PDB file of C-alpha atoms in Angstrom:
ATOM      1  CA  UNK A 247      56.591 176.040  86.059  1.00  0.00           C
ATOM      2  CA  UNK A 248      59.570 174.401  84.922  1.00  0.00           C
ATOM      3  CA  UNK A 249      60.094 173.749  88.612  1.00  0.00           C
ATOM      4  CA  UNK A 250      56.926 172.135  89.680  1.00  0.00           C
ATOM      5  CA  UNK A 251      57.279 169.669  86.668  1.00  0.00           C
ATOM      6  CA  UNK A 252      61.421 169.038  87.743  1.00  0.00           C
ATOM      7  CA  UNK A 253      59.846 168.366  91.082  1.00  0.00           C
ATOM      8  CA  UNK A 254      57.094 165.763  90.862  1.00  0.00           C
ATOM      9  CA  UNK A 255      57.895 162.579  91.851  1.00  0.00           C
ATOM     10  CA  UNK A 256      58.523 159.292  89.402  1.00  0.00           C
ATOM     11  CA  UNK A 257      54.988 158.051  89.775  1.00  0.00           C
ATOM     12  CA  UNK A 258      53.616 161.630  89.171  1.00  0.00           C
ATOM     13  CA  UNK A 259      55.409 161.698  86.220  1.00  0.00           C
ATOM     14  CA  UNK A 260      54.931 158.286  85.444  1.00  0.00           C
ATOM     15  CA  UNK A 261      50.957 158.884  85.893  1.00  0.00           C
ATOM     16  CA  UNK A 262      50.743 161.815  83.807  1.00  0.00           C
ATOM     17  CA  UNK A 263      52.791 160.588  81.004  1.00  0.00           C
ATOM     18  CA  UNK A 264      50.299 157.316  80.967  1.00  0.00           C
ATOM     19  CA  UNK A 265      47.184 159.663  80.622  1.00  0.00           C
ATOM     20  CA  UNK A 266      48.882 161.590  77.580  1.00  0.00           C
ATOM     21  CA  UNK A 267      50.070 158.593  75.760  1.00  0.00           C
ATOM     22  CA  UNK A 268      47.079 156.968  76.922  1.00  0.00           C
ATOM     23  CA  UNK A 269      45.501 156.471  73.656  1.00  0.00           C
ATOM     24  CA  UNK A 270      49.287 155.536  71.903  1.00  0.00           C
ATOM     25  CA  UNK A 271      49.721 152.670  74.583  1.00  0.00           C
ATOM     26  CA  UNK A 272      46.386 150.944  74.193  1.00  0.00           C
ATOM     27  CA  UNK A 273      47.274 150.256  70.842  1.00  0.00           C
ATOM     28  CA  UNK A 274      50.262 148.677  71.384  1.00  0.00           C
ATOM     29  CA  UNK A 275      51.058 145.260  70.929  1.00  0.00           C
ATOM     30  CA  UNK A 276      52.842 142.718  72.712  1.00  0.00           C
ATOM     31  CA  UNK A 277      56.297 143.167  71.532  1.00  0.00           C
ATOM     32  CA  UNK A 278      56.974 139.660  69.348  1.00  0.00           C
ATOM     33  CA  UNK A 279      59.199 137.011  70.393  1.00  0.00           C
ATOM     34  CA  UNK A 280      62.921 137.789  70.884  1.00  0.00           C
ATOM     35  CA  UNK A 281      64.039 134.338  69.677  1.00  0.00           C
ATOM     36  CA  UNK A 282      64.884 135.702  66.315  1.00  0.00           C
ATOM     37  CA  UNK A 283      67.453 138.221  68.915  1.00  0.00           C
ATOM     38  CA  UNK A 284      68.983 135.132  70.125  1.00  0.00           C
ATOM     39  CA  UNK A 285      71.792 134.473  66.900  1.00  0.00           C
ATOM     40  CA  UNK A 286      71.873 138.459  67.054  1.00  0.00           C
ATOM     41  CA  UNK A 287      72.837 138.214  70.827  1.00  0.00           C
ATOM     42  CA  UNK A 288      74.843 135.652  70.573  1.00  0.00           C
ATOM     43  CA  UNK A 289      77.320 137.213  67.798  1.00  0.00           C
ATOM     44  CA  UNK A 290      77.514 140.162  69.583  1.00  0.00           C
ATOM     45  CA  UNK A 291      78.983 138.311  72.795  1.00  0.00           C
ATOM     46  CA  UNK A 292      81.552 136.616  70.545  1.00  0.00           C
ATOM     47  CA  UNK A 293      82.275 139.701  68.806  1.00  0.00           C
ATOM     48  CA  UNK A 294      82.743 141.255  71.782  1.00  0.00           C
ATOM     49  CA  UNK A 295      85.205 139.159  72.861  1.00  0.00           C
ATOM     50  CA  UNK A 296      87.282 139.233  69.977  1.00  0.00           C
ATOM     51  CA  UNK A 297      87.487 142.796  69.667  1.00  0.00           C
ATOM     52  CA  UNK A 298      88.526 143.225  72.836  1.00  0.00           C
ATOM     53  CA  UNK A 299      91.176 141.104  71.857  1.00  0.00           C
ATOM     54  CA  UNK A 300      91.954 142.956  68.728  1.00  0.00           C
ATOM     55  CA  UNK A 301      92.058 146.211  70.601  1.00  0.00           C
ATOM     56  CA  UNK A 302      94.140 144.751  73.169  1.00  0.00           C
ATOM     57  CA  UNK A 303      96.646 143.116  70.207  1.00  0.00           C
ATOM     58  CA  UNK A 304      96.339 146.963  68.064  1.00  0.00           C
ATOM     59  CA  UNK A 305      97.488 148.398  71.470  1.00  0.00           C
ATOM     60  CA  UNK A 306     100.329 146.558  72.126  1.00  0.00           C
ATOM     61  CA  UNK A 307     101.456 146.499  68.306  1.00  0.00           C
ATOM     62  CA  UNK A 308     101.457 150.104  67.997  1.00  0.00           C
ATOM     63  CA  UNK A 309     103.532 150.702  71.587  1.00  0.00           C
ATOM     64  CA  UNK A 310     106.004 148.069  70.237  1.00  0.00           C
ATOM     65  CA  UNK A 311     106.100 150.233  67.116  1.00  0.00           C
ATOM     66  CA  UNK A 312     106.672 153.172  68.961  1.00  0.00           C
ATOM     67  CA  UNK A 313     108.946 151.648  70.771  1.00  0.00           C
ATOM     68  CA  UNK A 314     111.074 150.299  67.883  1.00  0.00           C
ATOM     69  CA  UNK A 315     110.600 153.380  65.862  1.00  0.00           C
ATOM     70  CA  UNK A 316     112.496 155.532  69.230  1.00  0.00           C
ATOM     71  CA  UNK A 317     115.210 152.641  68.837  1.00  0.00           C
ATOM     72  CA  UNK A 318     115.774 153.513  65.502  1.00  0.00           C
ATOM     73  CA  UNK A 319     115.971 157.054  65.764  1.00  0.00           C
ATOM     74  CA  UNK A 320     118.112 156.506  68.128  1.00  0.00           C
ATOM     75  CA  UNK A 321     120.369 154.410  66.333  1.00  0.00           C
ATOM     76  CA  UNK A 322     119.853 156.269  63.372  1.00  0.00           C
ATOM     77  CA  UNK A 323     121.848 159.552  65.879  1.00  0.00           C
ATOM     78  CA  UNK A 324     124.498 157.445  66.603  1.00  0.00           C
ATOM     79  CA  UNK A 325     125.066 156.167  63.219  1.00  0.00           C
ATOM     80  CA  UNK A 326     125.305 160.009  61.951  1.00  0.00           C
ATOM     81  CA  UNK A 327     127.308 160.834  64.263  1.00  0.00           C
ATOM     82  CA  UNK A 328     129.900 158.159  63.363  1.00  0.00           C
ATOM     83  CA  UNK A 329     129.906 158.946  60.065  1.00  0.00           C
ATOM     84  CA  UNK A 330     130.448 163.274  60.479  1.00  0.00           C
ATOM     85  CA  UNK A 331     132.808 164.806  58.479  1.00  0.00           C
ATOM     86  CA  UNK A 332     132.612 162.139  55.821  1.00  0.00           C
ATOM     87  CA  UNK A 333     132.720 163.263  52.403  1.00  0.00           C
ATOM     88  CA  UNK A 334     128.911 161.381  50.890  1.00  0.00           C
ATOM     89  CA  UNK A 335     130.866 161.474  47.446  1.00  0.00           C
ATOM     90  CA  UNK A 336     133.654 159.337  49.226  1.00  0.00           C
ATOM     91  CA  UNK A 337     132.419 157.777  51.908  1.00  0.00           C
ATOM     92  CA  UNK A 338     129.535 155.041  52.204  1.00  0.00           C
ATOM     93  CA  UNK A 339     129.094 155.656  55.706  1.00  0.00           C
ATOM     94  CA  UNK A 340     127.732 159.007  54.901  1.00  0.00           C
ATOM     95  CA  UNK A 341     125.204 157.988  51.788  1.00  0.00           C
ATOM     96  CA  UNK A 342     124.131 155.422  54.734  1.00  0.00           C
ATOM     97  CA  UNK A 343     123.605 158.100  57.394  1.00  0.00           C
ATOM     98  CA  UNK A 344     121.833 160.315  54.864  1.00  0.00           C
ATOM     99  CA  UNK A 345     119.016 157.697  53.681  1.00  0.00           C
ATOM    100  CA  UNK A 346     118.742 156.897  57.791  1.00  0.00           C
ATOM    101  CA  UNK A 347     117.855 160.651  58.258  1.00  0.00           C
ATOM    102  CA  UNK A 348     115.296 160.269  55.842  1.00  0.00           C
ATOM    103  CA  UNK A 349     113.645 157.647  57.191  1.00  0.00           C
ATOM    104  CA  UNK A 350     113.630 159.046  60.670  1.00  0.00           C
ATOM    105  CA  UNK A 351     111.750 161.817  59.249  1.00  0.00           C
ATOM    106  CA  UNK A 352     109.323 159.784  57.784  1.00  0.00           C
ATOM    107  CA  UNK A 353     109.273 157.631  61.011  1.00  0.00           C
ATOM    108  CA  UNK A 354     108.901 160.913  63.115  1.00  0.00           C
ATOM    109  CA  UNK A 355     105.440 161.609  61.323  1.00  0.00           C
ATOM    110  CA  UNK A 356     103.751 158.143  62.628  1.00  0.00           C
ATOM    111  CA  UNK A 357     105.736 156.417  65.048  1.00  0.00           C
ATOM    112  CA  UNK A 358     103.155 153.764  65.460  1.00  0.00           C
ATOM    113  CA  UNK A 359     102.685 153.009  61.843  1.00  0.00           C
ATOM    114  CA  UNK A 360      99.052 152.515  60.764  1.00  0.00           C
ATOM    115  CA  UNK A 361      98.353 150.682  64.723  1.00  0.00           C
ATOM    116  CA  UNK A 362      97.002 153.622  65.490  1.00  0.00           C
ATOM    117  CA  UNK A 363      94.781 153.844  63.049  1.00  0.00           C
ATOM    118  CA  UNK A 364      94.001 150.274  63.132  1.00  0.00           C
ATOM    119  CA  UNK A 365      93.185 150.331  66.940  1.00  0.00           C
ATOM    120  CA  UNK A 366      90.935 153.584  66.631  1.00  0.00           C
ATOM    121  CA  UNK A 367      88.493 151.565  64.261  1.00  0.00           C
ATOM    122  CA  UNK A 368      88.302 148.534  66.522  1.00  0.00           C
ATOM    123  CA  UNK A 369      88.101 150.614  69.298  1.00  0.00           C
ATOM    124  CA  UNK A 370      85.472 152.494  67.640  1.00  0.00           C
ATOM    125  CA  UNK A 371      83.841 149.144  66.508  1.00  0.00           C
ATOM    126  CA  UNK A 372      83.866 147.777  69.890  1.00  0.00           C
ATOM    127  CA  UNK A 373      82.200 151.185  71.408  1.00  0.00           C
ATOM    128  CA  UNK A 374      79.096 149.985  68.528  1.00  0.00           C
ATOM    129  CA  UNK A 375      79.419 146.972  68.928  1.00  0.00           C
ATOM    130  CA  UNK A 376      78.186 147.301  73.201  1.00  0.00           C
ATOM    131  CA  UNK A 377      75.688 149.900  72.022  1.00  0.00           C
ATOM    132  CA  UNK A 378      74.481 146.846  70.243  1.00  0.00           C
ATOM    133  CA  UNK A 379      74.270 144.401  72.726  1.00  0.00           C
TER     134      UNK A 379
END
């Protein structure tokens, strides 16, 4: 059965769902005038525009972040490593390389900051936001 229905043609189909609905379509009505869609339409197009840009902004923010956040790990390393064997009690150096650690560590958990975040919400927005339109 299921293919003799999968293999009618459009305007089989297209018939047969006309004489089921036939009674639903006769008492439609002529849909009303889409000017009131107009200012609806026409935010949407802006708004599309400038989320794209957002997205595009988000995107680059949080690869600069990443970015800067591998350039001070980085620096972080070589800062430790000029300061081993130090005595933290003593030396400055040391307290210095110590707090950098922690914030590595802390930097490790989100490179990007809260751009990633950011960026999946416009993104996400954006996605609606064409749905919309």
């Amino acid at each position: 059965m299921k293919r003799s229905f999968d293999g009618r043609s459009t305007a089989e189909m297209c018939a047969s769902f006309q004489s089921a609905f036939a009674d639903e379509l006769q008492r439609l009505t002529v849909p009303p005038d889409d000017r009131r869609l107009v200012d609806s339409k026409t935010f949407l197009e802006a708004q599309l525009v400038k989320l794209r840009d957002l997205t595009t902004a988000l995107r680059d923010a949080s690869d600069a972040q990443k970015h800067a956040t591998a350039m001070a790990s980085a620096a972080q390393a070589k800062f430790a490593a000029s300061s081993d064997g130090e005595d933290v009690a003593k030396k400055p150096r040391a307290a210095i390389a110590g707090a950098l650690k922690q914030q590595d560590e802390v930097f490790r958990e989100s490179p990007a900051f809260h751009y990633d975040l950011l960026l999946a919400a416009a993104e996400r927005e954006l996605d609606e936001t064409e749905a919309m339109q």
